[in-house]
XYZ file of C-alpha atoms in Angstrom:
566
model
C 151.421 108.066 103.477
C 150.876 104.462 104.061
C 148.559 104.220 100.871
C 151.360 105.259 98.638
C 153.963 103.113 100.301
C 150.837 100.096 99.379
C 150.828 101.612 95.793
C 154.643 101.273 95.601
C 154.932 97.604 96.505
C 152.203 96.630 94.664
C 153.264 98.193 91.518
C 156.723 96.790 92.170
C 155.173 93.762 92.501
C 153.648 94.172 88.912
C 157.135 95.791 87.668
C 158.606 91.858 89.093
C 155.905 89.984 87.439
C 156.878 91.832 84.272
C 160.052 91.506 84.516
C 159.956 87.824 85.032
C 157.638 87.452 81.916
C 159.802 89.489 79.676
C 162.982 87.859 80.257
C 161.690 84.479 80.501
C 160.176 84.743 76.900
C 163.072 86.832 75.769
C 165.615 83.655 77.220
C 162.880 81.350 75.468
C 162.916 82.620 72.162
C 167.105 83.136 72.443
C 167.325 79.455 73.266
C 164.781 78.878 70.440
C 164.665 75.504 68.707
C 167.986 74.099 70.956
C 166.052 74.495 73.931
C 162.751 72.221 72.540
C 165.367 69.982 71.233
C 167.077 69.402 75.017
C 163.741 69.207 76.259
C 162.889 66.507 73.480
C 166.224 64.603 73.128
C 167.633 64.611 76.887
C 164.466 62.701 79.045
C 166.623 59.189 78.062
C 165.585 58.210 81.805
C 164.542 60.064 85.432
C 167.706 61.253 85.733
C 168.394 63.153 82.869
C 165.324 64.389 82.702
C 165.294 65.873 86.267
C 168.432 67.281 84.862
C 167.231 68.085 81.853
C 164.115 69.802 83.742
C 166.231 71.735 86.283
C 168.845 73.089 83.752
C 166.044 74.507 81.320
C 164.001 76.157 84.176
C 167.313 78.200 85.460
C 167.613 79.103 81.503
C 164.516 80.487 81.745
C 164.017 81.915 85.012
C 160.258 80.151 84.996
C 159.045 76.651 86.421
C 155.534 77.896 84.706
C 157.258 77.972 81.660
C 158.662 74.760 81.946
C 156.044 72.819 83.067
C 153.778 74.558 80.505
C 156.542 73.415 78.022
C 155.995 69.823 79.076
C 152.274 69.232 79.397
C 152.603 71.011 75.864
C 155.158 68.207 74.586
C 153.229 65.727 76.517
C 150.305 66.616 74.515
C 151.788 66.297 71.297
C 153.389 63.381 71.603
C 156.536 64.122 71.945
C 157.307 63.146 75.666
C 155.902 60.055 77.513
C 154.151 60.676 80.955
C 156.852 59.111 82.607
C 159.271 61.515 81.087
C 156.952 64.736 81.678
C 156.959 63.582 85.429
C 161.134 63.664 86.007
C 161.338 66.881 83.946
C 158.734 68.488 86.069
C 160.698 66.953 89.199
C 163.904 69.034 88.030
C 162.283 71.841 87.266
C 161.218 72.255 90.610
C 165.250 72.203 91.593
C 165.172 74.994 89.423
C 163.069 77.356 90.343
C 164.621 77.911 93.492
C 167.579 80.099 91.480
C 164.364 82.868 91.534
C 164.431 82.396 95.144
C 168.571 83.271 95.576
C 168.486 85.949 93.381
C 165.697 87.872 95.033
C 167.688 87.478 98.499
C 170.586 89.043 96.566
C 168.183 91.416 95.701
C 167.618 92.260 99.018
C 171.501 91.964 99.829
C 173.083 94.050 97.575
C 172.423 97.823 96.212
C 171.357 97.048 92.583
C 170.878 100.261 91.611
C 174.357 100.225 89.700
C 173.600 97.556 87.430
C 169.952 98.501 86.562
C 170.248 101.656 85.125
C 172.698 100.445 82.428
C 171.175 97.365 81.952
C 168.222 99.806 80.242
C 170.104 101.993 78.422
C 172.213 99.095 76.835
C 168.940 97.110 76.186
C 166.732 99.286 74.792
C 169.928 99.806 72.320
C 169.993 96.106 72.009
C 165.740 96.227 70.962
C 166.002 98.117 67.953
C 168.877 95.784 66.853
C 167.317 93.118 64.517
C 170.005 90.468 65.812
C 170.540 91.515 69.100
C 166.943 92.486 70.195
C 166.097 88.921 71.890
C 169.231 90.202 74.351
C 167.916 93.397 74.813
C 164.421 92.039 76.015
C 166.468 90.017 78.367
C 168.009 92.842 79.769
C 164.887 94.936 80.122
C 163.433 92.292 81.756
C 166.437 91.583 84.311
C 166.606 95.179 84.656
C 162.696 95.492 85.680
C 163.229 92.657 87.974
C 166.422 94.188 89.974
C 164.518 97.177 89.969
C 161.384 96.076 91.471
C 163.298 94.611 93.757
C 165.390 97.623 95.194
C 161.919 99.206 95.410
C 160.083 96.788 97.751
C 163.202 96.682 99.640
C 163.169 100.335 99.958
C 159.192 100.513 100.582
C 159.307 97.856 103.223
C 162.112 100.451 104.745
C 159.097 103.247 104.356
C 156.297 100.961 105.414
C 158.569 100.064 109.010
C 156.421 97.487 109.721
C 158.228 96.418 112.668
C 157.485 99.474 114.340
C 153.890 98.881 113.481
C 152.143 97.486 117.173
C 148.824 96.987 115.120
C 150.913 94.507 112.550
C 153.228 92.845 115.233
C 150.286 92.254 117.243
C 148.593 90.681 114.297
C 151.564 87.933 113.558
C 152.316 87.513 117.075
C 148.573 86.525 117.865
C 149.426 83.382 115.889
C 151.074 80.339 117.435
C 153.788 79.604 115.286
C 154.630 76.628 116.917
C 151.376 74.956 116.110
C 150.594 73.004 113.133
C 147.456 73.959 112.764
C 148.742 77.879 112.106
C 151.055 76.506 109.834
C 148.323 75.252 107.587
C 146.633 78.106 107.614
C 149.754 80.270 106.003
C 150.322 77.212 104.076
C 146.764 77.471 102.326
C 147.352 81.654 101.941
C 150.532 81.187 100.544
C 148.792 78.391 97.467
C 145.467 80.529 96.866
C 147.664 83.808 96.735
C 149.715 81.735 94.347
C 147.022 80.833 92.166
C 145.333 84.126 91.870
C 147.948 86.265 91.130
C 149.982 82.885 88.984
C 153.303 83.763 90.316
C 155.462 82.368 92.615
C 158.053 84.775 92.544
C 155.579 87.521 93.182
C 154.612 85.765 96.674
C 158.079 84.976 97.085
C 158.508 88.768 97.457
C 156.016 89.597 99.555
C 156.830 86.798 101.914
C 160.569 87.984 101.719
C 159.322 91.577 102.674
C 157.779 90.626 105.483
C 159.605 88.343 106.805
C 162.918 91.143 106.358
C 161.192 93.487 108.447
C 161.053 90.726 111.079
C 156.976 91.269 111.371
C 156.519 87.830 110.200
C 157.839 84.999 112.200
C 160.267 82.801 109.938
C 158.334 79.517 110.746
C 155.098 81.241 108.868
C 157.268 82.676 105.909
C 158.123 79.087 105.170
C 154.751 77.754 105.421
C 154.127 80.570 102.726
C 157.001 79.139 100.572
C 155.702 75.471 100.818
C 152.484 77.361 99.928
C 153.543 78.613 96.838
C 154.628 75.461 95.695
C 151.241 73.794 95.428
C 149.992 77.039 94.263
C 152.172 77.764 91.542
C 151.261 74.225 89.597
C 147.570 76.001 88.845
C 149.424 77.096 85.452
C 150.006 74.008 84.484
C 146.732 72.819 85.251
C 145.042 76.000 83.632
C 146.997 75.032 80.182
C 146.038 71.483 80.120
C 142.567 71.703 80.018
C 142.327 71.943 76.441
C 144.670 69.100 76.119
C 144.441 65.327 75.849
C 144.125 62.900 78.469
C 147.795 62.442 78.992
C 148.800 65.952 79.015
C 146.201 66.552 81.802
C 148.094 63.408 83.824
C 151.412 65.262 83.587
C 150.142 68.632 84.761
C 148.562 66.960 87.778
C 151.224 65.043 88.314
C 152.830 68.327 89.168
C 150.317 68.909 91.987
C 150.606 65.543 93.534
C 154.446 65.646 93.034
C 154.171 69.264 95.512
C 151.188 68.039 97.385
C 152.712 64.658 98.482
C 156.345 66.820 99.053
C 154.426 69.306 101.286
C 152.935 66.591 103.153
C 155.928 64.696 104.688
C 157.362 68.118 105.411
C 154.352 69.160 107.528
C 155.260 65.493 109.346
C 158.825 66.541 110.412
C 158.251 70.311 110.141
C 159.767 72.295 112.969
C 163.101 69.786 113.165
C 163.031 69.715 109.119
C 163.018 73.785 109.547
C 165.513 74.179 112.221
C 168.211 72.022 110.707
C 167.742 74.418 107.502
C 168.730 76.787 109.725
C 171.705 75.623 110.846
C 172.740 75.528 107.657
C 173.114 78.974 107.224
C 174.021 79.986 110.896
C 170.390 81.478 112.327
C 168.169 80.403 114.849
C 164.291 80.756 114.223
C 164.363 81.150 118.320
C 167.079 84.449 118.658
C 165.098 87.136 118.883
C 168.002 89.819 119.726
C 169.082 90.132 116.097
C 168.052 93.799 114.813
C 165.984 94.956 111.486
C 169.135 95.060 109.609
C 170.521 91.756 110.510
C 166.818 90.474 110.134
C 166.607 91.692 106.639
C 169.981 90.685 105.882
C 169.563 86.640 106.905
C 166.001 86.172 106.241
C 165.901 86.092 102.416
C 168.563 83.616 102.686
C 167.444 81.559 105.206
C 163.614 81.258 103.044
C 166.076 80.829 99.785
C 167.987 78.615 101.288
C 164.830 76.176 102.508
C 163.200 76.653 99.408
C 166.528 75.177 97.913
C 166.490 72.135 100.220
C 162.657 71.334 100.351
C 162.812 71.285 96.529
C 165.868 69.278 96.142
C 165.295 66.677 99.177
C 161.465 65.965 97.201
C 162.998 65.040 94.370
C 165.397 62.805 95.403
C 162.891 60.958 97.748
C 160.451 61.233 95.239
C 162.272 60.212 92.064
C 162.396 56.599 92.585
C 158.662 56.584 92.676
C 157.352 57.734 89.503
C 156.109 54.764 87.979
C 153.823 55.192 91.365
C 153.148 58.340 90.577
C 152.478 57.590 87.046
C 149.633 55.295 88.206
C 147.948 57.540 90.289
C 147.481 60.602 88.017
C 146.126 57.980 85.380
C 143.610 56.367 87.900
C 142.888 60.521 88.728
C 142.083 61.425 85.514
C 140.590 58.841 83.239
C 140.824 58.442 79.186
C 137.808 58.772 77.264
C 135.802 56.023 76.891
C 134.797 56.985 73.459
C 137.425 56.634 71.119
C 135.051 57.209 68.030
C 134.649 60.735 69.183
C 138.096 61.227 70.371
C 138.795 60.741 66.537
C 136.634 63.702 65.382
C 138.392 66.329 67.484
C 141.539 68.211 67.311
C 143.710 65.887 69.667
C 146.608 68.132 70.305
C 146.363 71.734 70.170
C 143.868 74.360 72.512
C 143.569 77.796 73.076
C 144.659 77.631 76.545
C 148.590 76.846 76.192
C 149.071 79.610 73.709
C 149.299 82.161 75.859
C 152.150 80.873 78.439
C 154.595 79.664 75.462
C 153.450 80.832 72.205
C 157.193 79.514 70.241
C 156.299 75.872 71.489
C 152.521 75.686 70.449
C 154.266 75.680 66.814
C 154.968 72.109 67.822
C 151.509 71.483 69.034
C 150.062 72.531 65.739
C 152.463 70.088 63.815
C 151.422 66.998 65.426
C 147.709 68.264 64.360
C 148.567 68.813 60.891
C 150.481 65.403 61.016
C 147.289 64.001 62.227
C 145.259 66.089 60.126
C 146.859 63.984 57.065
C 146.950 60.884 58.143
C 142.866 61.726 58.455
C 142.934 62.585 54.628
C 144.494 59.257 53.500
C 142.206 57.425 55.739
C 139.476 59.368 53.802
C 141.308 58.018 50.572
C 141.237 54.845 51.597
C 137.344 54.646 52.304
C 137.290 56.092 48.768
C 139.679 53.374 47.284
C 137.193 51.046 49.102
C 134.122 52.838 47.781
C 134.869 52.180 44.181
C 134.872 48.159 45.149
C 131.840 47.860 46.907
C 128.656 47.049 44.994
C 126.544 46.330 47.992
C 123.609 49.844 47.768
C 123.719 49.546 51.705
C 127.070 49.207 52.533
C 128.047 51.678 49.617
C 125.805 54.268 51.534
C 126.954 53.916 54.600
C 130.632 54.484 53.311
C 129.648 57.624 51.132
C 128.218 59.331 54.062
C 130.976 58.557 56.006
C 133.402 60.169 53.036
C 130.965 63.145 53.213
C 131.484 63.115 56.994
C 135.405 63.202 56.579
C 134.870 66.375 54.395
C 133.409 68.346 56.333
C 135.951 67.427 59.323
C 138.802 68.140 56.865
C 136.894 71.621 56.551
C 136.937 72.492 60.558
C 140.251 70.906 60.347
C 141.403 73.336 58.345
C 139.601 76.436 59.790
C 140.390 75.509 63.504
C 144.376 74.890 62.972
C 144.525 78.051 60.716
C 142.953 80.404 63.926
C 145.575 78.774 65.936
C 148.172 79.184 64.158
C 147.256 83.310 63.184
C 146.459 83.667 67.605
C 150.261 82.200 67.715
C 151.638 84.736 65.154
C 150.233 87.518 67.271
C 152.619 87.142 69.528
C 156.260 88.137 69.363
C 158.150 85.844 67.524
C 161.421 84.150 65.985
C 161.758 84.625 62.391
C 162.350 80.970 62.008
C 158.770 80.290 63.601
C 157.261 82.966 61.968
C 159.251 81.245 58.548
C 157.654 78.197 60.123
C 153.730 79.093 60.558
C 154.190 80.242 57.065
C 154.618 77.248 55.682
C 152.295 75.330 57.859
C 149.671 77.463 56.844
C 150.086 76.718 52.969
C 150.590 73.060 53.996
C 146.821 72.485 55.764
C 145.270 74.649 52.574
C 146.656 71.778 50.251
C 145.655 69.116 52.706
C 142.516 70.546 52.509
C 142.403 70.489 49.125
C 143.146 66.547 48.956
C 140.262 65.774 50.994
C 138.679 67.713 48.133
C 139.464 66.065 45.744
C 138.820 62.830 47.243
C 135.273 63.639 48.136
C 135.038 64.466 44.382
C 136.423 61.302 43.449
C 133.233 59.719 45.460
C 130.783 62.134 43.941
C 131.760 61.133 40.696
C 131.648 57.344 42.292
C 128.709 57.755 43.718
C 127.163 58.849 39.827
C 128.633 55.825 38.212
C 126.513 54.029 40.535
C 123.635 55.591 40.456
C 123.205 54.629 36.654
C 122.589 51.682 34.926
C 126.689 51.068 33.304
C 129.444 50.306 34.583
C 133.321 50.767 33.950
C 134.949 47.872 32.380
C 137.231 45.001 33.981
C 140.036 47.025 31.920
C 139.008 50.537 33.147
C 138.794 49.277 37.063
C 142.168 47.566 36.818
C 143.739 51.071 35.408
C 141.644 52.589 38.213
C 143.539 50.443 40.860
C 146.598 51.181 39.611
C 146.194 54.797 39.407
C 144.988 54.873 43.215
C 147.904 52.474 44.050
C 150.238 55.448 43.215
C 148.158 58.068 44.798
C 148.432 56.220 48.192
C 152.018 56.012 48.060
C 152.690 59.620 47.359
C 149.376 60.239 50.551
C 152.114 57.766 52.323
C 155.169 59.328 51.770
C 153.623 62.839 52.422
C 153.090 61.565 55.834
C 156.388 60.107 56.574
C 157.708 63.430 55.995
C 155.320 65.208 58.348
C 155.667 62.490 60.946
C 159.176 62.262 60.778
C 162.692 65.156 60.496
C 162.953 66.623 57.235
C 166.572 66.429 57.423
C 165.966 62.405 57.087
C 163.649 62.597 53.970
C 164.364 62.266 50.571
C 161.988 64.713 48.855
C 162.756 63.319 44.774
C 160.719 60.157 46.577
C 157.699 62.434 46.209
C 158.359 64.242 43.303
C 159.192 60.621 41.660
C 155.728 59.192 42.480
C 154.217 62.702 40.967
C 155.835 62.351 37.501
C 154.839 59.010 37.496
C 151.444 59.225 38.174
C 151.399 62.606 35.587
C 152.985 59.958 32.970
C 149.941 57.393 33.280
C 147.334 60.237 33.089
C 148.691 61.091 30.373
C 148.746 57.628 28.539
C 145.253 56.995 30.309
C 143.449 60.202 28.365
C 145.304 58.683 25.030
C 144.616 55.546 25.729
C 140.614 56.688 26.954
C 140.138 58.176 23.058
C 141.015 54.837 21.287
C 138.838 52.896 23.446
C 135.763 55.278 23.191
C 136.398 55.281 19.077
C 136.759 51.240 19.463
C 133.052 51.453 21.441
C 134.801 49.558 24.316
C 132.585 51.935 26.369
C 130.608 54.727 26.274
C 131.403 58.548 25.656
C 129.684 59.060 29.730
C 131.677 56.112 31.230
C 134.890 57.542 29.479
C 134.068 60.882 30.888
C 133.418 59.917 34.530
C 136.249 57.379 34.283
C 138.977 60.111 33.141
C 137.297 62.854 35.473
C 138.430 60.166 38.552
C 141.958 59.829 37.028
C 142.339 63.047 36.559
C 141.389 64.246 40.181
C 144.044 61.890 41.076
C 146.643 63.502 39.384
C 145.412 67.012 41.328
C 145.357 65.244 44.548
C 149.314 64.270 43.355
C 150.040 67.693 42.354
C 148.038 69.024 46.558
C 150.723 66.493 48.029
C 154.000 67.942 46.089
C 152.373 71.076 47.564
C 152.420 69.963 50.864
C 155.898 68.639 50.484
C 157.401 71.473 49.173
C 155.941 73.494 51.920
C 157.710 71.615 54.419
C 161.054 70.949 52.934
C 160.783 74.575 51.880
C 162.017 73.309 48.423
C 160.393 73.782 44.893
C 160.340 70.901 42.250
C 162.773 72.064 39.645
C-alpha cells in the first residue's frame, strides 16, 4: 500500500510540474510581445525594474521563466547588467505567489473548480483565438489537481503515525545550525535536479502538514530552494556571452548572500515570521488538522518575507553586486575570436522560453549584417590597394568573411527551425518567416561581395588596369552600395515603425539608374578604344554585382517591413 501512495505523490508531483510549465508558457505566449516590451521598456532604474521583475513573474507563475527571460535579453543586448540584476531581485518577490497558492491548495477543497476548468479548456484548445486561454486553464487545472492529490496522499501516507519517520526527523536537532545546513543543502540539490521550486515546495509543504517535519527544517528547505532554483538560469547561460553569464550568477549570489544573513539571525528571524501569522514553532499540542491547516501558511508566509526583506536590503547594493559577478566571471581576452562566433544566440535558452529566443536570433542577424558590410568595406578597400602583400592579406581575409557568412547563415537558420518546433504565436511564427528569408539574402550579399573580389583579384592578376575614369565610376557605384548596406542596418538595428523604407528603395533605383548609364556608357568607350573589350567586361561584371547586392538588400528590407516595392 505504501508503494502506491509513493506512486501517487510522485506522479502528482509530475502532474504540478506540468501544470506549472503549461500555464506558464500558455500566460507567456498570451502576454506575447507586451510582456518583452515591459520587460524591455520598464528597467528605467532598480526600482522599476524590481517592479517590473516581480509583476512579470506573478504573470507567469515562473521565476525560471523570468530569469531565463533576462539572461536571454541580457544576452542580446537589450538589458544592461545592472538592469538584469533589479529585475531578477523582483522576480524573486514574485515567486512567492506559487508559494500562497499551494497553501490554498492545501486549504481549500479544489475539486469544484478543477473539473470545469478542463472541460471549459479543452473547449477553449480547439478554438484558434481562444486556445492560449485554454492551455492556461489546463494547466491551472493540472496544478489544483495535483495539489488536492498530495494533500489527499499525505492523508493516506499518515506519516505522523509513522514511529519509523517521526523517529527519523526527531533524531535531528532542530535547534542547531549545523542541522539547518544540512536541510538547507537538500532542499538546493533537490532543487537543481528535479529544476523546480514549486515541486520541492510541495513536498516540503506535505511534510511539514503532516507535522512529521519540524517547521524550523521545512524552512531551511525553502531557503534551500532558493539557491537551488537559480541552476536554470545558470544552465541557459552557458551558451551565452560574457554578460549574460554575469546576470545569471548574479542570481546565485543575490540568493546565496540573502541565505547567508538569514542563517546569522535564523531562529529569531523565524520566530518573528511566526508571529505574524499567530503560530508558535514551540506548541506542540496543535493536532494533524490544525498542523496541516497553519503550516503551508506559515512556510508561504516566510517565503514571502525572506524574499521581500532581501531585496530591499539588497537593492541598494547592486552596483556591488555588479562588480563581483564581473570579477567572477571574466570577458574574453580575445576579442578577434569573439568576432568569429555567434555572440548572442545558443541552444541552451531555447528550450525554457522558445517566444523570446526570436529576439536572440535578431540581434544575430543584426550582427550578422553589420559583418557583411564590414566584408564590403574590405572589398571597397581591396580595389585601392596595389601593394601584392597587403592585397593578399586582405583577399584572404574577404575569403575568410565568406565562409563565416556561410556558418552564419546555416547556424541561425537551425536555430531558428529548433524555435519553430515549439508551440507558437502566429505573429512569431509570421516573424521566423521572415527572418529566415532575411539571412538567405544576407547571405547572398556576402556573395556577391566575395565575387566582386574574385573578379578584383583577376584584374590584378593581369598586366591592365581600369582607367582613372572607370575607378572614379567604380567609387561612386560602391558609394551607393554602402549606403543602401547602411540603411539596411539601421532598420535591423533599430523599430521598423521608425524607418522610412522608400529610403531604401530610393538608393536601389538609383543605383539601377547608373548601371544602366554605366553598360551604355561601357559600349562607347570600348568602340572609342578607351580600354579593352576584357577590362570593359570585368569592369561592368563588378558594377553589375553591385546592382544584385542592391536588389539582396531591398530583399532584406522588404522582409522585415513585410512590405513589397510597388
Amino acid at each position: 500500500m505504501s508503494i502506491w501512495i509513493f506512486l501517487k505523490i510522485i506522479g502528482s508531483l509530475a502532474l504540478l510540474i506540468y501544470g506549472m510549465k503549461v500555464m506558464s508558457e500558455a500566460l507567456q505566449k498570451m502576454a506575447g510581445a507586451q510582456l518583452r516590451h515591459i520587460l524591455a521598456a520598464m528597467t528605467t532604474n532598480r526600482f522599476t525594474g524590481m517592479l517590473t521583475g516581480m509583476f512579470v513573474t506573478c504573470a507567469v507563475q515562473s521565476s525560471s521563466a523570468t530569469t531565463v527571460m533576462t539572461v536571454s535579453f541580457v544576452n542580446a543586448g537589450l538589458l544592461t547588467l545592472a538592469q538584469a540584476i533589479s529585475v531578477i531581485m523582483g522576480a524573486n518577490i514574485g515567486t512567492t505567489l506559487t508559494a500562497w497558492v499551494m497553501s490554498l491548495g492545501y486549504n481549500v477543497d479544489l475539486t469544484c473548480v478543477v473539473y470545469p476548468a478542463f472541460f471549459l479548456g479543452i473547449m477553449l484548445i480547439y478554438s484558434k483565438s481562444k486556445r492560449y486561454f485554454g492551455d492556461f486553464l489546463f494547466g491551472i487545472a493540472f496544478l489544483f489537481f495535483s495539489l488536492v492529490m498530495l494533500s489527499a496522499a499525505g492523508k493516506e501516507l499518515d506519516l505522523a503515525h509513522n514511529p519509523d519517520v517521526i523517529n527519523f526527523f526527531s533524531s535531528f536537532d532542530t535547534g542547531s545550525h549545523l542541522t539547518i545546513i544540512i536541510f538547507l543543502l537538500i532542499g538546493t540539490i533537490i532543487t537543481c535536479i528535479v529544476q523546480s521550486s514549486a515541486a520541492v515546495m510541495a513536498i516540503t509543504i506535505l511534510l511539514c502538514s503532516t507535522g512529521v517535519l519540524p517547521i524550523y527544517l521545512g524552512i531551511a528547505l525553502v531557503m534551500g530552494e532558493n539557491i537551488g532554483t537559480t541552476a536554470t538560469a545558470n544552465l541557459a547561460a552557458l551558451g551565452a556571452n560574457s554578460q549574460a553569464r554575469r546576470a545569471a550568477m548574479a542570481h546565485l549570489v543575490f540568493n546565496v548572500i540573502g541565505v547567508f544573513w538569514v542563517l546569522c539571525v535564523f531562529y529569531p528571524f523565524v520566530d518573528f515570521v511566526c508571529s505574524f501569522v499567530d503560530y508558535n514553532p514551540n506548541d506542540h499540542s496543535l493536532t494533524t488538522e490544525q498542523l496541516a491547516k497553519r503550516l503551508p501558511i506559515v512556510l508561504a508566509a516566510f517565503h514571502s518575507f525572506f524574499n521581500v526583506t532581501n531585496t530591499f536590503a539588497l537593492i541598494w547594493f547592486i552596483p556591488q553586486i555588479e562588480k563581483l559577478v564581473c570579477k567572477l566571471i571574466k570577458s574574453k581576452n580575445n576579442e578577434v575570436e569573439e568576432e568569429f562566433r555567434l555572440r548572442y544566440i545558443g541552444g541552451s535558452t531555447i528550450m525554457k522560453t522558445p517566444e523570446l529566443s526570436v529576439l536572440e536570433a535578431q540581434k544575430e542577424i543584426t550582427s550578422f549584417a553589420e559583418r557583411i558590410q564590414r566584408m564590403f568595406g574590405f572589398v571597397r578597400e581591396l580595389l585601392a590597394t596595389t601593394n601584392e602583400n597587403d592585397f593578399n592579406k586582405l583577399y584572404a581575409r574577404i575569403e575568410k568573411y565568406e565562409n563565416i557568412s556561410d556558418s552564419m547563415e546555416i547556424e541561425i537558420a537551425k536555430y531558428l527551425n529548433m524555435v519553430s518546433d515549439a508551440h507558437l504565436s502566429d505573429d512569431t511564427k509570421a516573424k521566423i518567416r521572415a527572418m529566415l528569408r532575411e539571412i538567405t539574402e544576407i547571405e547572398s550579399i556576402g556573395d556577391s561581395c566575395y565575387n566582386i573580389a574574385r573578379t578584383i583579384n583577376r584584374k590584378m592578376s593581369g598586366k591592365e588596369d581600369f582607367t582613372e575614369k572607370q575607378y572614379e565610376h567604380l567609387h561612386q557605384m560602391f558609394e551607393l552600395t554602402d549606403d543602401s548596406l547602411t540603411q539596411m542596418n539601421v532598420l535591423l538595428a533599430g523599430r521598423k515603425v521608425n524607418y522610412d523604407v522608400n529610403r531604401s528603395f530610393n538608393i536601389e533605383n538609383e543605383i539601377n539608374n547608373y548601371r544602366n548609364q554605366l553598360k551604355n556608357q561601357n559600349i562607347n568607350d570600348i568602340n572609342d578604344h578607351a580600354y579593352t573589350y576584357a577590362m570593359g567586361t570585368m569592369y561592368m561584371d563588378i558594377i553589375s554585382e553591385c546592382e544584385k547586392l542592391g536588389d539582396y538588400v531591398v530583399n532584406v528590407v522588404e522582409a522585415r517591413m513585410g512590405t513589397r516595392k510597388i
